[in-house]
CSV table of C-alpha atoms in Angstrom, one decimal:
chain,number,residue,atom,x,y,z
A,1,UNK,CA,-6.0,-19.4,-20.5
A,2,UNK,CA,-3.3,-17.4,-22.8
A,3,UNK,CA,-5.9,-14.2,-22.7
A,4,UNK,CA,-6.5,-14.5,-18.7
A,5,UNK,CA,-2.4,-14.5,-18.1
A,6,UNK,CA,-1.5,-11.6,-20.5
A,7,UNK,CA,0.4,-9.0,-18.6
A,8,UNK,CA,-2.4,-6.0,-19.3
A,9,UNK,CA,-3.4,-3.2,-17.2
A,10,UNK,CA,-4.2,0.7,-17.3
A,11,UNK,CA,-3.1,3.6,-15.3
A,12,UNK,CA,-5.4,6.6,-15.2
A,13,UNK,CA,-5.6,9.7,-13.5
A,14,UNK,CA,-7.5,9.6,-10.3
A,15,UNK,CA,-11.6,10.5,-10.6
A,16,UNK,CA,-10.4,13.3,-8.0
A,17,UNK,CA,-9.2,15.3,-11.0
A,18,UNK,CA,-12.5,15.1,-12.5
A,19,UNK,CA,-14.2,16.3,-9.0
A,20,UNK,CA,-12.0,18.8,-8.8
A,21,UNK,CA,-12.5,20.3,-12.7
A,22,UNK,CA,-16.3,20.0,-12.3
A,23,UNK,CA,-16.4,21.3,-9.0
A,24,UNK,CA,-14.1,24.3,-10.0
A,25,UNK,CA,-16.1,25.4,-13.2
A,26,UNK,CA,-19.5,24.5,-11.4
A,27,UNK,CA,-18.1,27.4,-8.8
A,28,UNK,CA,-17.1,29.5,-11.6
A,29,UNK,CA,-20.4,29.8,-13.3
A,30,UNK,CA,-22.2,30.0,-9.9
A,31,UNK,CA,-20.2,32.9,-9.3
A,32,UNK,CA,-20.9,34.5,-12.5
A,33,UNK,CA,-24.6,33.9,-12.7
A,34,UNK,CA,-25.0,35.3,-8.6
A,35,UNK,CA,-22.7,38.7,-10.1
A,36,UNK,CA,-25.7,39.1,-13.2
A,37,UNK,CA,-28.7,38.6,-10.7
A,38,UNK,CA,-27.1,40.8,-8.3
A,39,UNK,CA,-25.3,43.7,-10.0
A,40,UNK,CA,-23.2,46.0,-7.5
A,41,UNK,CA,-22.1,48.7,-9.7
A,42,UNK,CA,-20.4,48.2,-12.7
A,43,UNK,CA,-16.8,48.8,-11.0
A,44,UNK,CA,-14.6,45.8,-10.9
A,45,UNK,CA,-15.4,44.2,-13.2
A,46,UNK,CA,-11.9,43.3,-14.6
A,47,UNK,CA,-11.4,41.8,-10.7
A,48,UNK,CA,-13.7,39.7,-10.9
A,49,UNK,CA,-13.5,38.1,-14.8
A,50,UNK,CA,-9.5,37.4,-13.9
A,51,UNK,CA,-10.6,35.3,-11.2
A,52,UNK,CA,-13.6,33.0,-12.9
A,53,UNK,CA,-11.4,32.7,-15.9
A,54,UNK,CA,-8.7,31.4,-14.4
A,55,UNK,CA,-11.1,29.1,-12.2
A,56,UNK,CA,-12.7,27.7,-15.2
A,57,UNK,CA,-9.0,27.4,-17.2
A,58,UNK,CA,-7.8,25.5,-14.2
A,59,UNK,CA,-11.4,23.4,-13.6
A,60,UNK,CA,-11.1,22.5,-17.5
A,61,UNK,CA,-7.5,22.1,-17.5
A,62,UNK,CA,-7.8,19.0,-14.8
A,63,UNK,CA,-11.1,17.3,-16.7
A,64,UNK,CA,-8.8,17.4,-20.0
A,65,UNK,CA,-5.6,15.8,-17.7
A,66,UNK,CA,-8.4,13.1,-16.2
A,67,UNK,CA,-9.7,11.9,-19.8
A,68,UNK,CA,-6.5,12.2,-22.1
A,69,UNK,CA,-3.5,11.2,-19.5
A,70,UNK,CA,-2.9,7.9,-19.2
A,71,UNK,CA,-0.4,4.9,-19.5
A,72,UNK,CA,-1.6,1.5,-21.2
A,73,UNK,CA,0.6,-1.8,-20.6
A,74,UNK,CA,0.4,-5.4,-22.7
A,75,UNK,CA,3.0,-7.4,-22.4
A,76,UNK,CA,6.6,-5.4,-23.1
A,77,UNK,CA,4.6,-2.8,-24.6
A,78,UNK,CA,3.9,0.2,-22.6
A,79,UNK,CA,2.2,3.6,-24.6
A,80,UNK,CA,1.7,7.0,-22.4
A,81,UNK,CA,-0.6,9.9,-23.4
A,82,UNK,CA,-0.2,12.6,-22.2
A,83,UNK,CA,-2.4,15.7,-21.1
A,84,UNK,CA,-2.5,17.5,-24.7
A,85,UNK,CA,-3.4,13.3,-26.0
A,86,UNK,CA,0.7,13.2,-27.6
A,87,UNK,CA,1.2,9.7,-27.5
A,88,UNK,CA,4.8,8.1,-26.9
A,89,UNK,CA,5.5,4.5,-27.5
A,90,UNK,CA,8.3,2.7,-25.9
A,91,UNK,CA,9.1,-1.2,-24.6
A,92,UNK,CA,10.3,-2.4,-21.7
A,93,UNK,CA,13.4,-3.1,-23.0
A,94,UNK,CA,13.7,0.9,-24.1
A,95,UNK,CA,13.4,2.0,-20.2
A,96,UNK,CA,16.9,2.4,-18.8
A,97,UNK,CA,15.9,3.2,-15.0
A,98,UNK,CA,13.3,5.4,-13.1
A,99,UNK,CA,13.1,7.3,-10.0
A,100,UNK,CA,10.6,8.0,-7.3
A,101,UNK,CA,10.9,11.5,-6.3
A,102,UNK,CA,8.5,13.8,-4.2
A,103,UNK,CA,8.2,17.5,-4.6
A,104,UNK,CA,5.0,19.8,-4.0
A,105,UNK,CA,3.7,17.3,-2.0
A,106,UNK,CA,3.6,14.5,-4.4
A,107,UNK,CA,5.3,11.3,-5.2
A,108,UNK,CA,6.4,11.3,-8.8
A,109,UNK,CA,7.6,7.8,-11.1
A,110,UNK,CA,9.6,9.1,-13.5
A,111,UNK,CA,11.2,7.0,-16.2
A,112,UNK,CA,14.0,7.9,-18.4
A,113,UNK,CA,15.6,5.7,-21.5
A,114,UNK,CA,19.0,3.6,-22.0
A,115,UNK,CA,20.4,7.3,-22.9
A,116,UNK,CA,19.0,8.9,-19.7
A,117,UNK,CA,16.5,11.0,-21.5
A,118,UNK,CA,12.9,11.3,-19.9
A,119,UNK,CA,10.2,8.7,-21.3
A,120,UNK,CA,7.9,10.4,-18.8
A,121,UNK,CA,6.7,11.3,-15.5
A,122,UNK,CA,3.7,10.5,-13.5
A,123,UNK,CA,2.3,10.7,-10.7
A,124,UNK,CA,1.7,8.5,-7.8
A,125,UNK,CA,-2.2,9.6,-7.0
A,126,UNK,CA,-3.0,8.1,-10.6
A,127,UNK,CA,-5.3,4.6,-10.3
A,128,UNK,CA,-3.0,1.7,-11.2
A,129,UNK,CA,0.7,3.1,-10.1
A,130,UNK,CA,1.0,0.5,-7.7
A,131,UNK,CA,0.5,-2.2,-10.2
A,132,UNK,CA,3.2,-0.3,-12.6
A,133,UNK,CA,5.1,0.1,-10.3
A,134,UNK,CA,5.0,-3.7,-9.3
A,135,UNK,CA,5.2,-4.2,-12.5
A,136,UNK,CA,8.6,-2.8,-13.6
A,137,UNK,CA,10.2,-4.2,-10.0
A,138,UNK,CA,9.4,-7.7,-11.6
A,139,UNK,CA,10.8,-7.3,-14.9
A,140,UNK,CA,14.1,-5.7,-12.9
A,141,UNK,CA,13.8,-2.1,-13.5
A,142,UNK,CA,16.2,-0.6,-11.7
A,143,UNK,CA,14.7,1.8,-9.6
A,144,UNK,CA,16.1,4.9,-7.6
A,145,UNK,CA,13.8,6.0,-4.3
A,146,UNK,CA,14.6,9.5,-3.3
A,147,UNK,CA,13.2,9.0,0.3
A,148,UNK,CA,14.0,11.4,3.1
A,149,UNK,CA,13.3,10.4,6.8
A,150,UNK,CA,10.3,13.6,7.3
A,151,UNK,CA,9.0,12.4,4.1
A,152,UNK,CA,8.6,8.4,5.5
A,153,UNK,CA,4.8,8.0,5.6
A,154,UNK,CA,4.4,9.2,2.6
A,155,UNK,CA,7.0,6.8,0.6
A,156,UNK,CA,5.8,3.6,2.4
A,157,UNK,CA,4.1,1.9,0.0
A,158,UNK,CA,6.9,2.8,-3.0
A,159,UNK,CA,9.7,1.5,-0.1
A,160,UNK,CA,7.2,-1.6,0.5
A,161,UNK,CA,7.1,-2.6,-3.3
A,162,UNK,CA,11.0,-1.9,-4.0
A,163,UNK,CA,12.5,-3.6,-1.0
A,164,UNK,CA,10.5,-6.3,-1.4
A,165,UNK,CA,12.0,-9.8,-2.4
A,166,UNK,CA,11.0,-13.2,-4.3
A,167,UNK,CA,11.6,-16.5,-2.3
A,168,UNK,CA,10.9,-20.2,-3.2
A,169,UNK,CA,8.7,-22.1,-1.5
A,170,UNK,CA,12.0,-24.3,0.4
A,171,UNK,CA,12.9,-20.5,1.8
A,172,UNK,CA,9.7,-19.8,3.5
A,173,UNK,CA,10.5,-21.8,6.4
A,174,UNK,CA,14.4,-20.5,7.1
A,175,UNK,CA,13.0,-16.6,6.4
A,176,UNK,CA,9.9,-16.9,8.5
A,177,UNK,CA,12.1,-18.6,11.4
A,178,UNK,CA,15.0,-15.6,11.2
A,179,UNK,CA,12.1,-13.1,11.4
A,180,UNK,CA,10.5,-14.7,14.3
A,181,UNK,CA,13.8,-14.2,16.2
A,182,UNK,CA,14.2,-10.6,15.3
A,183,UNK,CA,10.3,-9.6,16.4
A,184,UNK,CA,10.1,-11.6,19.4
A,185,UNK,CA,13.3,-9.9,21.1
A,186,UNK,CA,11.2,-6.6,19.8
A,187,UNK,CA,8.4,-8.0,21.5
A,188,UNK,CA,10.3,-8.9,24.8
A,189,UNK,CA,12.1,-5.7,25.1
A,190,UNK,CA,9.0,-4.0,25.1
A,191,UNK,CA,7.8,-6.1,28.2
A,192,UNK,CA,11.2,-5.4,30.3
A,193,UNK,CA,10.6,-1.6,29.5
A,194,UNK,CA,6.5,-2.0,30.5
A,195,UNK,CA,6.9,-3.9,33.3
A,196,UNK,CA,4.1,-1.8,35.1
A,197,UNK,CA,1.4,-3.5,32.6
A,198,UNK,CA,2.6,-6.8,33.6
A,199,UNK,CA,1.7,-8.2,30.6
A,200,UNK,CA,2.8,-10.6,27.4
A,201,UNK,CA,2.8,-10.8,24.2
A,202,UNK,CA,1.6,-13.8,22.2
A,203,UNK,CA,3.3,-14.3,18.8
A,204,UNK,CA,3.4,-16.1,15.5
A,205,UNK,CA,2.9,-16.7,11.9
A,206,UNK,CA,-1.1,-17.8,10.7
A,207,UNK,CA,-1.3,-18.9,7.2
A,208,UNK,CA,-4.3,-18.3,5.2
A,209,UNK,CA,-5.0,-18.5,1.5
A,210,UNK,CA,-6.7,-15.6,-0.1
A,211,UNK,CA,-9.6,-16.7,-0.4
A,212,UNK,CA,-10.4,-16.9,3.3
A,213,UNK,CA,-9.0,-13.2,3.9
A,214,UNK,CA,-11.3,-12.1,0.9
A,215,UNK,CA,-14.4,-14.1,3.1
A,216,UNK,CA,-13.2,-12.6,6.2
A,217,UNK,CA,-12.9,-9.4,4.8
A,218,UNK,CA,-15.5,-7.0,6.6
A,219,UNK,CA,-14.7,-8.4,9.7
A,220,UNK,CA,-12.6,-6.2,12.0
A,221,UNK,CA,-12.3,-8.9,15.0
A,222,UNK,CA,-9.1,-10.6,13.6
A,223,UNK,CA,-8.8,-13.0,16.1
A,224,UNK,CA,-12.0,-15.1,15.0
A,225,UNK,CA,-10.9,-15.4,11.8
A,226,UNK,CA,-10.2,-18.9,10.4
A,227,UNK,CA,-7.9,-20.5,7.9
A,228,UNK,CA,-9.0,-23.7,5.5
A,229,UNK,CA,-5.4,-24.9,5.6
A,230,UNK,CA,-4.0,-26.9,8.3
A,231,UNK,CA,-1.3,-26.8,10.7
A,232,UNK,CA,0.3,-29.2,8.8
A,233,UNK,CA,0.5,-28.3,5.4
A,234,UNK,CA,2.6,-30.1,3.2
A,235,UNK,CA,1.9,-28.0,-0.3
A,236,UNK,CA,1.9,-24.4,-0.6
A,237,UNK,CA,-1.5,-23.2,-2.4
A,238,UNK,CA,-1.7,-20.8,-5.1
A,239,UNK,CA,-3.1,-18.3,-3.1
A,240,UNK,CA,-1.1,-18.1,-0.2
A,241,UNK,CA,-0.7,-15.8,2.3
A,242,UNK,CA,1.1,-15.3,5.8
A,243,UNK,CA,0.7,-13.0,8.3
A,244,UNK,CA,2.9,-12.4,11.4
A,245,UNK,CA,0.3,-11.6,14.6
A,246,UNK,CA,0.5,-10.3,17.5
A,247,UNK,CA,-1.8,-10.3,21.0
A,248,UNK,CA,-1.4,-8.5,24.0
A,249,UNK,CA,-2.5,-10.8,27.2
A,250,UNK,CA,-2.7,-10.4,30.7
A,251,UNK,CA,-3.0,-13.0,33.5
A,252,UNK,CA,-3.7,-15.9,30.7
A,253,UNK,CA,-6.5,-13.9,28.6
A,254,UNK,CA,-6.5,-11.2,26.0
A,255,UNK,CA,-6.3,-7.4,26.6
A,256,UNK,CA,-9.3,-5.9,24.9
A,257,UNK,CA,-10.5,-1.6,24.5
A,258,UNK,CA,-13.6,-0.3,25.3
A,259,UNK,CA,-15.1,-1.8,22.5
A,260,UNK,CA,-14.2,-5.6,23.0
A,261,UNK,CA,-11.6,-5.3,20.3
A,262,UNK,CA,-8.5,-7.2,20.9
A,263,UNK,CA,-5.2,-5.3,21.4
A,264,UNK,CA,-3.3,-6.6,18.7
A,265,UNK,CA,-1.7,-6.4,15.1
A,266,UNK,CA,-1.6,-7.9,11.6
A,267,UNK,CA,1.7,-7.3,9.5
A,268,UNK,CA,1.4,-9.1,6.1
A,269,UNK,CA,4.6,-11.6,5.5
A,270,UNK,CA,4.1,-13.2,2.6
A,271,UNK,CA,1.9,-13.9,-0.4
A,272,UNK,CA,1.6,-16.2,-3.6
A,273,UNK,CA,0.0,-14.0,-6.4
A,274,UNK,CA,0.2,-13.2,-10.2
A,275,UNK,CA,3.9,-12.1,-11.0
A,276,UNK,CA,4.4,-9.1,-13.8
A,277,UNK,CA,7.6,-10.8,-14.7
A,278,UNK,CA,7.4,-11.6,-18.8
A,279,UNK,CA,6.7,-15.5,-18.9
A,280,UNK,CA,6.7,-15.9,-15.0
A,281,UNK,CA,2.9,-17.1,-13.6
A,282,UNK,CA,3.5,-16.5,-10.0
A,283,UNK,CA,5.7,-15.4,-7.8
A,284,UNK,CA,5.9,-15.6,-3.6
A,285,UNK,CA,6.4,-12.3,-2.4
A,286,UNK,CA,8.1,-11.7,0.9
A,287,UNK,CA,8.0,-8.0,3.0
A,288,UNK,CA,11.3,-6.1,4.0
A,289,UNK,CA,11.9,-7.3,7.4
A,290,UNK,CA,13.6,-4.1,8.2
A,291,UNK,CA,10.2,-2.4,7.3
A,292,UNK,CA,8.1,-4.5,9.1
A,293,UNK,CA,10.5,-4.8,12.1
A,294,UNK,CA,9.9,-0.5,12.2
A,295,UNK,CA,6.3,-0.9,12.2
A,296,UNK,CA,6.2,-3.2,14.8
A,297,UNK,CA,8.4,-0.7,16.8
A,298,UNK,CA,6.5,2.3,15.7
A,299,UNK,CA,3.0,0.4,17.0
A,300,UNK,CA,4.3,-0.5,20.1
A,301,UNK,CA,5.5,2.9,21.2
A,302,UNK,CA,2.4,4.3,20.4
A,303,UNK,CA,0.6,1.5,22.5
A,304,UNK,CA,3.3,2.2,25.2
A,305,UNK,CA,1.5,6.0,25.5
A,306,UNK,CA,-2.2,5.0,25.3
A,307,UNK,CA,-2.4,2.4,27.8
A,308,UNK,CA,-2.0,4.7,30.4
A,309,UNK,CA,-4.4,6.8,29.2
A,310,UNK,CA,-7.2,4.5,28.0
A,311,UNK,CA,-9.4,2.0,29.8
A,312,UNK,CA,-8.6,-2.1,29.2
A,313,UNK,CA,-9.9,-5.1,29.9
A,314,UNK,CA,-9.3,-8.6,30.1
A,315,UNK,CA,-11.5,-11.2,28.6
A,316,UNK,CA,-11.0,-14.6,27.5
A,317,UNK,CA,-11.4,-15.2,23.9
A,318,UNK,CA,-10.4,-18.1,21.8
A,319,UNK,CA,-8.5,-17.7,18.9
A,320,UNK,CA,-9.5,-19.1,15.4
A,321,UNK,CA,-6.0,-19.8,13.7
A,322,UNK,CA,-3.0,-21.1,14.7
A,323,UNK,CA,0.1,-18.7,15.3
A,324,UNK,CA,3.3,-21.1,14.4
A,325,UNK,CA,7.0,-19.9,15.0
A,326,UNK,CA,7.4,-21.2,11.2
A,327,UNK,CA,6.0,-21.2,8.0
A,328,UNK,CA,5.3,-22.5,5.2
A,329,UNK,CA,5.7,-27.1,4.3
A,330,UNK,CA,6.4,-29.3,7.0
């Protein structure tokens, strides 16, 4: 039991780096073999060795950056490597804050000690960086997010981690209520503005564990899936989960596209999972309302454009959860 909840995990570089090199020095000697089968003079030859070598420099540069850089967590201790295999050792306790910063086109975590000196940098492609990431807003790293508003897409998911807050299971009631307030008067201000649809939304929280999201996986009709706890559910499981949903209806059935897929939307709420926090098992992690409320918005608009455009129907389906206006015990 000890072994199964040690805080341990890997970040690595991302297998693209490896595509990329082999696919880069692959080219390279392609190249090279195509110019000694087919000889066209023996000009230019300086033209065209500059360009292979730096090809194969830059295809063996990212297979070197794919197998030595990395960052390897147990517990407080945290080790980097980086692309020439120089190894740095640090705790937890040694990082003073980090930043998430984009430049180039990348998102880049980059963590400096109590003296504000750089530990190091990595970047946000890299398998595992959500989990580090997660991992350090646990343990109450602070954590700077240089986010700029033509840059949003791009930082969601570091916004979604960072803003996102720990709640007790006697809070999941009074937060899910508030937050059923603030959508529905989205949801009703979209209706006054689309009254030409004439139609409705239908609202609420379904509960799930993780288990039956995990079953109900690889199926994209969202509406048919079921939960295995009830609608009164006095004990919250170890593998919660909540999710606010949404339905667009019409003269008492569902709006549906051209493929029979219900016009509707799944926001994840909240979840009960493993916690990174040293000595913590579990934690119940609840979403930024402010970023959920501007998804919401953001979905709704573009649904506002295509409905003109696209063909619905109505058809009358049933439902296999329960959408509550709460959450969590009874």
């Amino acid at each position: 039991m000890e072994d199964q909840e040690k805080i341990a995990f890997e970040v690595r570089e991302s297998r693209m780096s490896l595509v990329t090199g082999i696919l880069s020095i692959t080219f390279a000697i392609f190249i090279f073999v195509m110019w000694l089968l087919h000889p066209k003079g023996n000009g230019g030859v300086l033209l065209l060795y500059l360009p292979l070598l730096l090809m194969l420099g830059v295809g063996a540069a990212f297979c070197v950056i794919f197998l030595h850089k990395r960052v390897t967590v147990e517990e407080m201790n945290i080790c980097y490597v980086n692309s020439f295999k120089k190894r740095k050792d640090f705790t937890l306790d040694e990082i003073g804050f980090c930043k998430v910063e984009i430049g180039g086109g990348k998102i880049a975590l980059i963590l400096y000690d109590l003296r504000g000196d750089k530990l190091c940098k990595l970047d946000f492609g890299m398998r595992g960086m959500g989990e580090f990431l997660q991992y350090l807003v646990d343990n109450r790293v602070k954590t700077e997010l240089n986010r700029e508003r033509r840059q949003k897409r791009e930082m969601f998911l570091p916004e979604l981690i960072l803003k996102e807050t720990s709640v007790c299971e006697e809070e999941i009631g009074k937060c899910a209520e508030a937050f059923y307030e603030t959508a529905g008067q989205i949801f009703r201000e979209w209706e006054k503005r689309n009254k030409r649809f004439a139609v409705e939304w239908e609202i609420g929280f379904a509960q799930y564990t993780a288990g039956d999201l995990e079953r109900q996986a690889g199926c994209n009709r969202p509406w048919e899936w079921t939960s295995s706890l009830g609608d009164d559910l006095q004990e919250i499981p170890e593998d919660y989960a909540c999710v606010w949903e949404a339905y667009l209806k019409k003269d008492g059935a569902y709006v549906v596209n051209h493929r029979g897929e219900a016009v509707s939307m799944q926001v994840p709420y909240m979840s009960r999972c493993r916690s990174y926090q040293i000595g913590e098992r579990t934690r119940i992690r609840k979403s930024d309302e402010g970023i959920m409320a501007e998804e919401i918005m953001n979905y709704l608009e573009i649904l506002s454009k295509e409905m003109p455009r696209r063909r619905y129907r109505i058809q009358q389906l049933t439902i296999g959860h329960t959408l509550q206006k709460s959450a969590g015990r009874k």
